[in-house]
Amino acid sequence: MDVTIDNFEQILPEIKQKIEECTFCSIDCELTGITQYKNLNSFDTPRIRYEKIKNNDNNFLILQFGLCLFKYNEGDKSYETNAYNCYLFPRSVNCKYSRDLSFSCLNSSLEFLIEQNFDFNKVFKKGVSFVSKDQEEILRHKLELDLEERSIPKGTLYPSKKEFHQQIDTLMTEIDEFVQNENETRKEIKFTEFVVRIFIEKNIRQKYQKRLKYENKFLENKERLMTITKVDSLDIKSDLDDFEKEIGFSRLIWFLSQSQKLIIGHNMMTDVMQILRQFFTSPLPENFEDFKSMTNSLFPKILDTKYMASVPPLKELVTNTTLGDMDKILSKDPFPTIKIENDVYSVNDEKLHEAGYDAYLTGCCYARMMHYLESLKGSRSTFEEFYINRLYLMKSFDTIYIDLKNFQEEPKRDNVFYLEFPSSWETQDLYDLFSAYGPIFIGWINDRSAFVGLQNADNAKKAAGQLVGVSGREYKVYFYSTFINQKNKSALGEKKENGKNKQIDKRKRNKGGTNQGAETTSDESSELKKVKTEENGSVNIEKPFEQNADW
Amino acid sequence: MDVTIDNFEQILPEIKQKIEECTFCSIDCELTGITQYKNLNSFDTPRIRYEKIKNNDNNFLILQFGLCLFKYNEGDKSYETNAYNCYLFPRSVNCKYSRDLSFSCLNSSLEFLIEQNFDFNKVFKKGVSFVSKDQEEILRHKLELDLEERSIPKGTLYPSKKEFHQQIDTLMTEIDEFVQNENETRKEIKFTEFVVRIFIEKNIRQKYQKRLKYENKFLENKERLMTITKVDSLDIKSDLDDFEKEIGFSRLIWFLSQSQKLIIGHNMMTDVMQILRQFFTSPLPENFEDFKSMTNSLFPKILDTKYMASVPPLKELVTNTTLGDMDKILSKDPFPTIKIENDVYSVNDEKLHEAGYDAYLTGCCYARMMHYLESLKGSRSTFEEFYINRLYLMKSFDTIYIDLKNFQEEPKRDNVFYLEFPSSWETQDLYDLFSAYGPIFIGWINDRSAFVGLQNADNAKKAAGQLVGVSGREYKVYFYSTFINQKNKSALGEKKENGKNKQIDKRKRNKGGTNQGAETTSDESSELKKVKTEENGSVNIEKPFEQNADW
């Protein structure tokens, strides 16, 4: 079901009830942009990956949020599902509390969405508004101050010239009586001086805010006529209602968070980061561990189906983990069919990349994989425990998930090397260089440097002996650990330097990630000297361990 | 006529020809966002206004460019018009040269456009690509290097093991012969070693780039079969064509610039700045005078109809200068009707805010005003000379235009004061304070400071005597000149400080604009002491000189 400003307020109580009743829920987000992969690297550690995505300057938005609620019926082993495809847009027109907001779009992301028939006209016209929890607190404080201010009785305001004070008092008394008399809806008062008009208006605004409306006109005898009418709808209750309306979709997300339900997503790292930023706090925590504990406290049970399908025992069966292909694989033997009572999307609905449909597919994939595992052995909760709170890390050489709950050691990577070479080098040149050591995995940093990981760690020692520290070649090969130590040293050096602003630090860090690692420290130089050079062997890479096509 | 990727290439020659033949052309742009007015001030000088809009962090885009070409027929005193409503989008998918581009949107601007039925789906799907002149130069340089690189004969590449060299030479000779034989389109070669495959592919890529395609498969006898086919379409000419296509809409803008035609716009300052940024150079010049001379050299004849209607003699007749209302006023007496041969938009087409229609209306308004002026006296060229190269400055207290051609003195503003007051103050409090000095004009800086200008400059001396430098009140009033001197001093101080980055400078400057002006210098203190205090007089502002509703 599409959720827009036309039905959100009506449908919200129903969604909340379905959340409370559900066994699990699945989500999916469509964004105006994502961190471009060229800025990421297969050898990013979880922390580095988080920092890269977080520090991406772009201020993207979720424009469509898919939520699918699955309720398992033990009796007939079936699911009742409800899918909501929610259009989101930060509204400003006719909003009392919300404000102008600028956001970023990436051309390629919009091109991708429009190719999938995403309806931008609908989202800009009918998207439900939202605010982050941070903003809501500021706005609510303002609202409370405003309401409090109104409840304090205030003295009448007068101009400096005393001759008008009596007249203003008389007129204000008339207006007070008019307000108190429920039978009257319209009041006319007369006076001649402009200053009286100004101060009557001032006093009305101070005392009755928008509950009274006034209009002025000149009469023929040069008298002024002010017509005052009551505006019933704009009372305090309505202000509170308006406020809740402007908080909009965030109320649903916050309810979902409080529900502590199991939340399923597919390849959900970017979605989770954007949900935190858009509906809770911006900017995201500087520290990676803070991000993990924040995510864990807001959503204590998250499960990523891409991670689930990428580790044994399902890894061997699910040979392609893009959502659409994975769904096709899981629809066949040996995976059990699942019974859906009310199939919200028909099988032939080719709505891939509509958030509601993707959320629905994700939930179905989860259910099929879980029922399959149950059929093998053990209980659902044991499996969940194994998969839960691990976010899949795309295109990663070794660490394929972020553990939201537990501390993760940085990978050692004895089988990884850092290389520098002329900018004319291509992938094939790296294959050639490492041809004697079995399949390799390449993580390009830029056109002059890259990480190279050996699939067969047993070959690392031989490769190190023949390549690391060899001089007089157009390339230089270093141990991964040498690179990291050097990088940490420069980072530490930067932290010690005070009085520089973040912008500068960031630029330096980026540079540190590419060039500075090249300079070997004195600790390393002895190690480098020990290495013996040897002529490269013949090319024998049959199946290079290339980057997975589905990433 | 709507212009999209479906018809741009076909229609471009026609548009170019119409530009060459036209008497004048009118333009209009629809953007993803504009500088929010809360950041601007009625007392901004032309230079300050330029800097504020330029320094706006947001990276907005023109998504729709309206171009209307008016050709005057002296014989029957009629216009032939051609309106082009062009959809623009920086494409990246299937583009060889273009790249990912992130841009900003302002929620309120998108809400405004969608309310006018702007079709975002169409613009994202069918928008014509563009690049700035800066980018085009970089890309063209790359393309030229690439083409040059291809024309240099290169030696065959070999693996380190010498045993395969002979075989590679033989196979490459076969391939060279295949390429030279025009009758052959497909070639099969056989070998067994993987290293041979790798080096044949490498040599093909180096020598023939994408003009050859290859596929490999294993034969039963463990031999490998490589099938090579010719890809005719991807020759150098096609690369150049692709390049021109990706330059896209910019070619039209550059042609318009070179045509040196008279270009009419309505309230066109933001449009002009964005055109320069999007199609020529980004960021815009730091220096205001550089911006003026750049604009003048790119578009030597610009005319702003909002400026034209806002100065005598038309000012008295055109009481509302928003485009739609102005068009209605100019359609009646005393303005002459103009004869349009081929009315591209019918009168009842309520397409206001579609760029093509707005451009058409703007051109019609210009023609009616110009013919009216001609009917009064003098020649068209005399009038044009008076209005030309002056961009209307919105919501400005005194300087209502930017003179693109001539140096403008900074306004003196003896009748303007800078005020500081408690944040509880409202507009009315300022009216009250200045009630004795006739109508005032207020330019809020923030909730604690503002500029106040007296409509009647004769009252400035009296106001200064009674308000400037008065102590012991909740407000403080300063001469405008005091504020500016103080601001210039802090700006100068900043320039002297080295080693700080721009970000910091900018923040300081902003603060200088609000608070630092409050601190009086020793030069001023004597002046302040001389001022005599006096009790405020009665309120007698009948018609406050309020901010114009149409801004």
GROMACS .gro file of C-alpha atoms in nm, chain A residues 19-352:
model
  334
   19ILE     CA    1   0.403  -0.361   1.424
   20GLU     CA    2   0.305  -0.465   1.776
   21GLU     CA    3   0.152  -0.787   1.651
   22CYS     CA    4   0.418  -0.887   1.396
   23THR     CA    5   0.672  -1.170   1.423
   24PHE     CA    6   0.930  -0.969   1.233
   25CYS     CA    7   0.939  -0.676   0.996
   26SER     CA    8   1.149  -0.602   0.691
   27ILE     CA    9   1.257  -0.266   0.557
   28ASP     CA   10   1.411  -0.108   0.248
   29CYS     CA   11   1.505   0.249   0.157
   30GLU     CA   12   1.537   0.435  -0.173
   31LEU     CA   13   1.782   0.726  -0.146
   32THR     CA   14   1.868   1.031  -0.355
   33GLY     CA   15   2.230   0.914  -0.363
   34ILE     CA   16   2.488   0.678  -0.221
   35THR     CA   17   2.858   0.697  -0.149
   36GLN     CA   18   3.023   0.636  -0.482
   37TYR     CA   19   3.208   0.307  -0.481
   38LYS     CA   20   3.520   0.462  -0.626
   39ASN     CA   21   3.571   0.620  -0.284
   40LEU     CA   22   3.557   0.283  -0.108
   41ASN     CA   23   3.809   0.000  -0.110
   42SER     CA   24   3.780  -0.377  -0.073
   43PHE     CA   25   4.044  -0.359   0.199
   44ASP     CA   26   3.849  -0.109   0.411
   45THR     CA   27   3.811  -0.236   0.765
   46PRO     CA   28   3.460  -0.198   0.916
   47ARG     CA   29   3.572   0.118   1.097
   48ILE     CA   30   3.729   0.271   0.785
   49ARG     CA   31   3.420   0.187   0.581
   50TYR     CA   32   3.194   0.354   0.838
   51GLU     CA   33   3.412   0.664   0.846
   52LYS     CA   34   3.423   0.688   0.467
   53ILE     CA   35   3.046   0.671   0.429
   54LYS     CA   36   2.989   0.905   0.724
   55ASN     CA   37   3.239   1.163   0.602
   56ASN     CA   38   3.091   1.163   0.256
   57ASP     CA   39   2.998   1.529   0.219
   58ASN     CA   40   2.671   1.453   0.055
   59ASN     CA   41   2.356   1.507   0.242
   60PHE     CA   42   2.133   1.247   0.079
   61LEU     CA   43   1.772   1.166   0.173
   62ILE     CA   44   1.554   0.858   0.194
   63LEU     CA   45   1.264   0.943  -0.039
   64GLN     CA   46   1.088   0.607  -0.009
   65PHE     CA   47   1.075   0.382   0.294
   66GLY     CA   48   0.943   0.028   0.254
   67LEU     CA   49   0.807  -0.150   0.561
   68CYS     CA   50   0.664  -0.501   0.548
   69LEU     CA   51   0.517  -0.663   0.859
   70PHE     CA   52   0.515  -1.044   0.878
   71LYS     CA   53   0.291  -1.214   1.134
   72TYR     CA   54   0.342  -1.589   1.164
   73ASN     CA   55   0.038  -1.804   1.231
   74GLU     CA   56   0.159  -2.119   1.412
   75GLY     CA   57  -0.174  -2.293   1.344
   76ASP     CA   58  -0.164  -2.315   0.965
   77LYS     CA   59   0.207  -2.227   0.933
   78SER     CA   60   0.131  -1.920   0.726
   79TYR     CA   61   0.225  -1.553   0.724
   80GLU     CA   62  -0.005  -1.255   0.723
   81THR     CA   63   0.189  -0.975   0.552
   82ASN     CA   64   0.129  -0.603   0.526
   83ALA     CA   65   0.354  -0.392   0.308
   84TYR     CA   66   0.370  -0.013   0.322
   85ASN     CA   67   0.548   0.181   0.052
   86CYS     CA   68   0.598   0.520   0.214
   87TYR     CA   69   0.680   0.840   0.021
   88LEU     CA   70   0.888   1.087   0.221
   89PHE     CA   71   0.966   1.452   0.165
   90PRO     CA   72   1.072   1.726   0.409
   91ARG     CA   73   0.781   1.967   0.361
   92SER     CA   74   0.807   2.340   0.426
   93VAL     CA   75   0.504   2.499   0.261
   94ASN     CA   76   0.217   2.561   0.504
   95CYS     CA   77   0.426   2.425   0.789
   96LYS     CA   78   0.443   2.619   1.115
   97TYR     CA   79   0.743   2.443   1.259
   98SER     CA   80   0.939   2.295   0.974
   99ARG     CA   81   1.189   2.495   0.781
  100ASP     CA   82   1.377   2.516   0.456
  101LEU     CA   83   1.605   2.219   0.408
  102SER     CA   84   1.863   2.166   0.140
  103PHE     CA   85   1.963   1.812   0.042
  104SER     CA   86   2.187   1.639  -0.213
  105CYS     CA   87   2.113   1.416  -0.507
  106LEU     CA   88   2.354   1.207  -0.710
  107ASN     CA   89   2.276   1.212  -1.083
  108SER     CA   90   2.343   0.837  -1.126
  109SER     CA   91   2.114   0.747  -0.837
  110LEU     CA   92   1.827   0.950  -0.979
  111GLU     CA   93   1.890   0.796  -1.322
  112PHE     CA   94   1.875   0.450  -1.163
  113LEU     CA   95   1.550   0.524  -0.981
  114ILE     CA   96   1.377   0.682  -1.282
  115GLU     CA   97   1.478   0.377  -1.486
  116GLN     CA   98   1.288   0.169  -1.228
  117ASN     CA   99   0.986   0.398  -1.277
  118PHE     CA  100   1.026   0.571  -0.944
  119ASP     CA  101   0.764   0.850  -0.931
  120PHE     CA  102   0.946   1.169  -0.832
  121ASN     CA  103   0.641   1.383  -0.899
  122LYS     CA  104   0.448   1.183  -0.642
  123VAL     CA  105   0.721   1.197  -0.379
  124PHE     CA  106   0.768   1.575  -0.410
  125LYS     CA  107   0.393   1.637  -0.412
  126LYS     CA  108   0.271   1.377  -0.163
  127GLY     CA  109   0.573   1.271   0.044
  128VAL     CA  110   0.515   1.261   0.422
  129SER     CA  111   0.728   1.505   0.620
  130PHE     CA  112   0.978   1.404   0.889
  131VAL     CA  113   1.229   1.553   1.132
  132SER     CA  114   1.523   1.404   1.318
  133LYS     CA  115   1.487   1.339   1.692
  134ASP     CA  116   1.743   1.616   1.750
  135GLN     CA  117   1.536   1.869   1.560
  136GLU     CA  118   1.214   1.752   1.718
  137GLU     CA  119   1.353   1.825   2.063
  138ILE     CA  120   1.449   2.178   1.962
  139LEU     CA  121   1.112   2.239   1.799
  140ARG     CA  122   0.919   2.091   2.091
  141HIS     CA  123   1.110   2.313   2.330
  142LYS     CA  124   1.014   2.616   2.120
  143LEU     CA  125   0.652   2.503   2.109
  144GLU     CA  126   0.647   2.458   2.486
  145LEU     CA  127   0.800   2.800   2.543
  146ASP     CA  128   0.539   2.941   2.309
  147LEU     CA  129   0.250   2.772   2.488
  148GLU     CA  130   0.390   2.870   2.827
  149GLU     CA  131   0.434   3.228   2.711
  150ARG     CA  132   0.069   3.238   2.611
  151SER     CA  133  -0.051   3.119   2.950
  152ILE     CA  134   0.124   3.407   3.134
  153PRO     CA  135  -0.114   3.702   3.177
  154LYS     CA  136   0.042   4.015   3.033
  155GLY     CA  137  -0.018   4.384   3.097
  156THR     CA  138  -0.175   4.598   2.830
  157LEU     CA  139   0.070   4.776   2.599
  158TYR     CA  140   0.039   5.155   2.554
  159PRO     CA  141   0.199   5.418   2.331
  160SER     CA  142   0.421   5.679   2.496
  161LYS     CA  143   0.156   5.951   2.461
  162LYS     CA  144  -0.071   5.914   2.768
  163GLU     CA  145  -0.379   6.068   2.605
  164PHE     CA  146  -0.465   5.736   2.433
  165HIS     CA  147  -0.429   5.505   2.735
  166GLN     CA  148  -0.788   5.538   2.855
  167GLN     CA  149  -0.930   5.471   2.509
  168ILE     CA  150  -0.711   5.162   2.463
  169ASP     CA  151  -0.821   5.025   2.802
  170THR     CA  152  -1.187   5.071   2.712
  171LEU     CA  153  -1.151   4.905   2.374
  172MET     CA  154  -0.953   4.610   2.516
  173THR     CA  155  -1.222   4.554   2.780
  174GLU     CA  156  -1.480   4.539   2.501
  175ILE     CA  157  -1.263   4.286   2.316
  176ASP     CA  158  -1.214   4.072   2.631
  177GLU     CA  159  -1.592   4.060   2.680
  178PHE     CA  160  -1.639   3.966   2.315
  179VAL     CA  161  -1.393   3.678   2.350
  180GLN     CA  162  -1.567   3.552   2.665
  181ASN     CA  163  -1.913   3.568   2.513
  182GLU     CA  164  -1.951   3.239   2.329
  183ASN     CA  165  -2.251   3.361   2.133
  184GLU     CA  166  -2.060   3.639   1.959
  185THR     CA  167  -1.839   3.565   1.659
  186ARG     CA  168  -1.784   3.917   1.528
  187LYS     CA  169  -1.714   4.252   1.689
  188GLU     CA  170  -1.675   4.603   1.549
  189ILE     CA  171  -1.485   4.881   1.721
  190LYS     CA  172  -1.430   5.241   1.613
  191PHE     CA  173  -1.160   5.501   1.673
  192THR     CA  174  -0.980   5.771   1.478
  193GLU     CA  175  -0.608   5.768   1.556
  194PHE     CA  176  -0.358   5.543   1.376
  195VAL     CA  177  -0.164   5.493   1.700
  196VAL     CA  178  -0.475   5.341   1.860
  197ARG     CA  179  -0.504   5.094   1.575
  198ILE     CA  180  -0.138   4.994   1.614
  199PHE     CA  181  -0.170   4.935   1.988
  200ILE     CA  182  -0.504   4.753   1.972
  201GLU     CA  183  -0.350   4.516   1.716
  202LYS     CA  184  -0.040   4.474   1.933
  203ASN     CA  185  -0.251   4.390   2.238
  204ILE     CA  186  -0.470   4.148   2.042
  205ARG     CA  187  -0.167   3.966   1.907
  206GLN     CA  188  -0.008   3.947   2.251
  207LYS     CA  189  -0.320   3.830   2.433
  208TYR     CA  190  -0.507   3.622   2.175
  209GLN     CA  191  -0.243   3.530   1.918
  210LYS     CA  192  -0.412   3.389   1.611
  211ARG     CA  193  -0.745   3.322   1.782
  212LEU     CA  194  -0.868   3.662   1.666
  213LYS     CA  195  -0.854   3.807   1.319
  214TYR     CA  196  -0.889   4.179   1.248
  215GLU     CA  197  -0.953   4.398   0.948
  216ASN     CA  198  -0.943   4.775   0.925
  217LYS     CA  199  -1.117   5.024   0.702
  218PHE     CA  200  -1.175   5.397   0.688
  219LEU     CA  201  -1.530   5.526   0.730
  220GLU     CA  202  -1.647   5.843   0.553
  221ASN     CA  203  -1.620   6.059   0.865
  222LYS     CA  204  -1.246   5.973   0.888
  223GLU     CA  205  -1.322   5.725   1.162
  224ARG     CA  206  -1.156   5.384   1.145
  225LEU     CA  207  -1.355   5.064   1.175
  226MET     CA  208  -1.183   4.748   1.301
  227THR     CA  209  -1.376   4.424   1.252
  228ILE     CA  210  -1.265   4.144   1.482
  229THR     CA  211  -1.365   3.781   1.423
  230LYS     CA  212  -1.295   3.460   1.614
  231VAL     CA  213  -1.084   3.189   1.457
  232ASP     CA  214  -1.196   2.878   1.639
  233SER     CA  215  -0.974   2.618   1.484
  234LEU     CA  216  -0.647   2.771   1.588
  235ASP     CA  217  -0.639   2.686   1.954
  236ILE     CA  218  -0.363   2.520   2.154
  237LYS     CA  219  -0.487   2.170   2.078
  238SER     CA  220  -0.468   2.245   1.708
  239ASP     CA  221  -0.113   2.378   1.752
  240LEU     CA  222  -0.017   2.049   1.914
  241ASP     CA  223  -0.189   1.853   1.637
  242ASP     CA  224  -0.012   2.055   1.371
  243PHE     CA  225   0.313   1.990   1.548
  244GLU     CA  226   0.256   1.613   1.550
  245LYS     CA  227   0.163   1.625   1.182
  246GLU     CA  228   0.486   1.800   1.097
  247ILE     CA  229   0.686   1.546   1.295
  248GLY     CA  230   0.513   1.319   1.046
  249PHE     CA  231   0.677   0.994   0.943
  250SER     CA  232   0.937   1.012   1.220
  251ARG     CA  233   0.665   0.904   1.465
  252LEU     CA  234   0.642   0.572   1.280
  253ILE     CA  235   1.018   0.518   1.283
  254TRP     CA  236   1.043   0.604   1.652
  255PHE     CA  237   0.760   0.361   1.726
  256LEU     CA  238   0.939   0.093   1.526
  257SER     CA  239   1.253   0.159   1.730
  258GLN     CA  240   1.065   0.132   2.060
  259SER     CA  241   0.893  -0.187   1.950
  260GLN     CA  242   1.230  -0.369   1.964
  261LYS     CA  243   1.103  -0.602   1.690
  262LEU     CA  244   1.336  -0.806   1.473
  263ILE     CA  245   1.412  -0.588   1.169
  264ILE     CA  246   1.524  -0.755   0.846
  265GLY     CA  247   1.705  -0.576   0.566
  266HIS     CA  248   1.910  -0.671   0.264
  267ASN     CA  249   2.258  -0.522   0.240
  268MET     CA  250   2.140  -0.268   0.492
  269MET     CA  251   2.447  -0.079   0.612
  270THR     CA  252   2.378   0.240   0.411
  271ASP     CA  253   2.007   0.223   0.497
  272VAL     CA  254   2.079   0.191   0.869
  273MET     CA  255   2.324   0.482   0.863
  274GLN     CA  256   2.078   0.700   0.672
  275ILE     CA  257   1.787   0.606   0.903
  276LEU     CA  258   1.993   0.715   1.202
  277ARG     CA  259   2.091   1.039   1.031
  278GLN     CA  260   1.748   1.127   0.893
  279PHE     CA  261   1.526   1.028   1.186
  280PHE     CA  262   1.752   1.044   1.490
  281THR     CA  263   2.074   1.245   1.488
  282SER     CA  264   2.291   1.432   1.243
  283PRO     CA  265   2.584   1.425   1.203
  284LEU     CA  266   2.643   1.061   1.291
  285PRO     CA  267   2.881   0.978   1.579
  286GLU     CA  268   3.247   1.051   1.508
  287ASN     CA  269   3.349   0.727   1.673
  288PHE     CA  270   3.267   0.393   1.508
  289GLU     CA  271   3.202   0.217   1.841
  290ASP     CA  272   2.955   0.495   1.933
  291PHE     CA  273   2.773   0.435   1.607
  292LYS     CA  274   2.751   0.065   1.685
  293SER     CA  275   2.615   0.114   2.035
  294MET     CA  276   2.372   0.384   1.917
  295THR     CA  277   2.238   0.154   1.644
  296ASN     CA  278   2.215  -0.130   1.892
  297SER     CA  279   2.020   0.073   2.145
  298LEU     CA  280   1.780   0.212   1.882
  299PHE     CA  281   1.733  -0.115   1.691
  300PRO     CA  282   1.843  -0.401   1.918
  301LYS     CA  283   1.759  -0.677   1.670
  302ILE     CA  284   1.874  -0.625   1.312
  303LEU     CA  285   1.932  -0.902   1.061
  304ASP     CA  286   2.090  -0.860   0.717
  305THR     CA  287   1.980  -1.125   0.464
  306LYS     CA  288   2.281  -1.055   0.241
  307TYR     CA  289   2.509  -1.147   0.528
  308MET     CA  290   2.294  -1.451   0.610
  309ALA     CA  291   2.320  -1.580   0.253
  310SER     CA  292   2.694  -1.506   0.231
  311VAL     CA  293   2.814  -1.738   0.510
  312PRO     CA  294   2.791  -2.118   0.551
  313PRO     CA  295   2.575  -2.318   0.536
  314LEU     CA  296   2.363  -2.102   0.299
  315LYS     CA  297   2.662  -1.962   0.107
  316GLU     CA  298   2.697  -2.282  -0.101
  317LEU     CA  299   2.329  -2.276  -0.200
  318VAL     CA  300   2.275  -1.906  -0.261
  319THR     CA  301   2.521  -1.843  -0.543
  320ASN     CA  302   2.394  -1.491  -0.617
  321THR     CA  303   2.297  -1.260  -0.335
  322THR     CA  304   2.147  -0.964  -0.520
  323LEU     CA  305   1.792  -0.940  -0.392
  324GLY     CA  306   1.608  -1.031  -0.712
  325ASP     CA  307   1.832  -1.328  -0.797
  326MET     CA  308   1.843  -1.450  -0.440
  327ASP     CA  309   1.463  -1.452  -0.431
  328LYS     CA  310   1.460  -1.671  -0.744
  329ILE     CA  311   1.712  -1.916  -0.591
  330LEU     CA  312   1.517  -1.934  -0.265
  331SER     CA  313   1.194  -2.004  -0.452
  332LYS     CA  314   1.330  -2.341  -0.564
  333ASP     CA  315   1.448  -2.664  -0.404
  334PRO     CA  316   1.583  -2.721  -0.139
  335PHE     CA  317   1.416  -2.417   0.012
  336PRO     CA  318   1.065  -2.463   0.150
  337THR     CA  319   0.776  -2.263   0.007
  338ILE     CA  320   0.620  -2.029   0.256
  339LYS     CA  321   0.247  -1.976   0.278
  340ILE     CA  322   0.144  -1.612   0.260
  341GLU     CA  323  -0.219  -1.557   0.360
  342ASN     CA  324  -0.267  -1.228   0.185
  343ASP     CA  325  -0.005  -1.186  -0.083
  344VAL     CA  326   0.028  -0.810  -0.101
  345TYR     CA  327   0.237  -0.822  -0.413
  346SER     CA  328   0.156  -1.080  -0.679
  347VAL     CA  329   0.445  -1.290  -0.807
  348ASN     CA  330   0.440  -1.116  -1.142
  349ASP     CA  331   0.454  -0.769  -0.994
  350GLU     CA  332   0.791  -0.669  -1.129
  351LYS     CA  333   0.828  -0.390  -0.879
  352LEU     CA  334   1.191  -0.450  -0.791
   0.00000   0.00000   0.00000
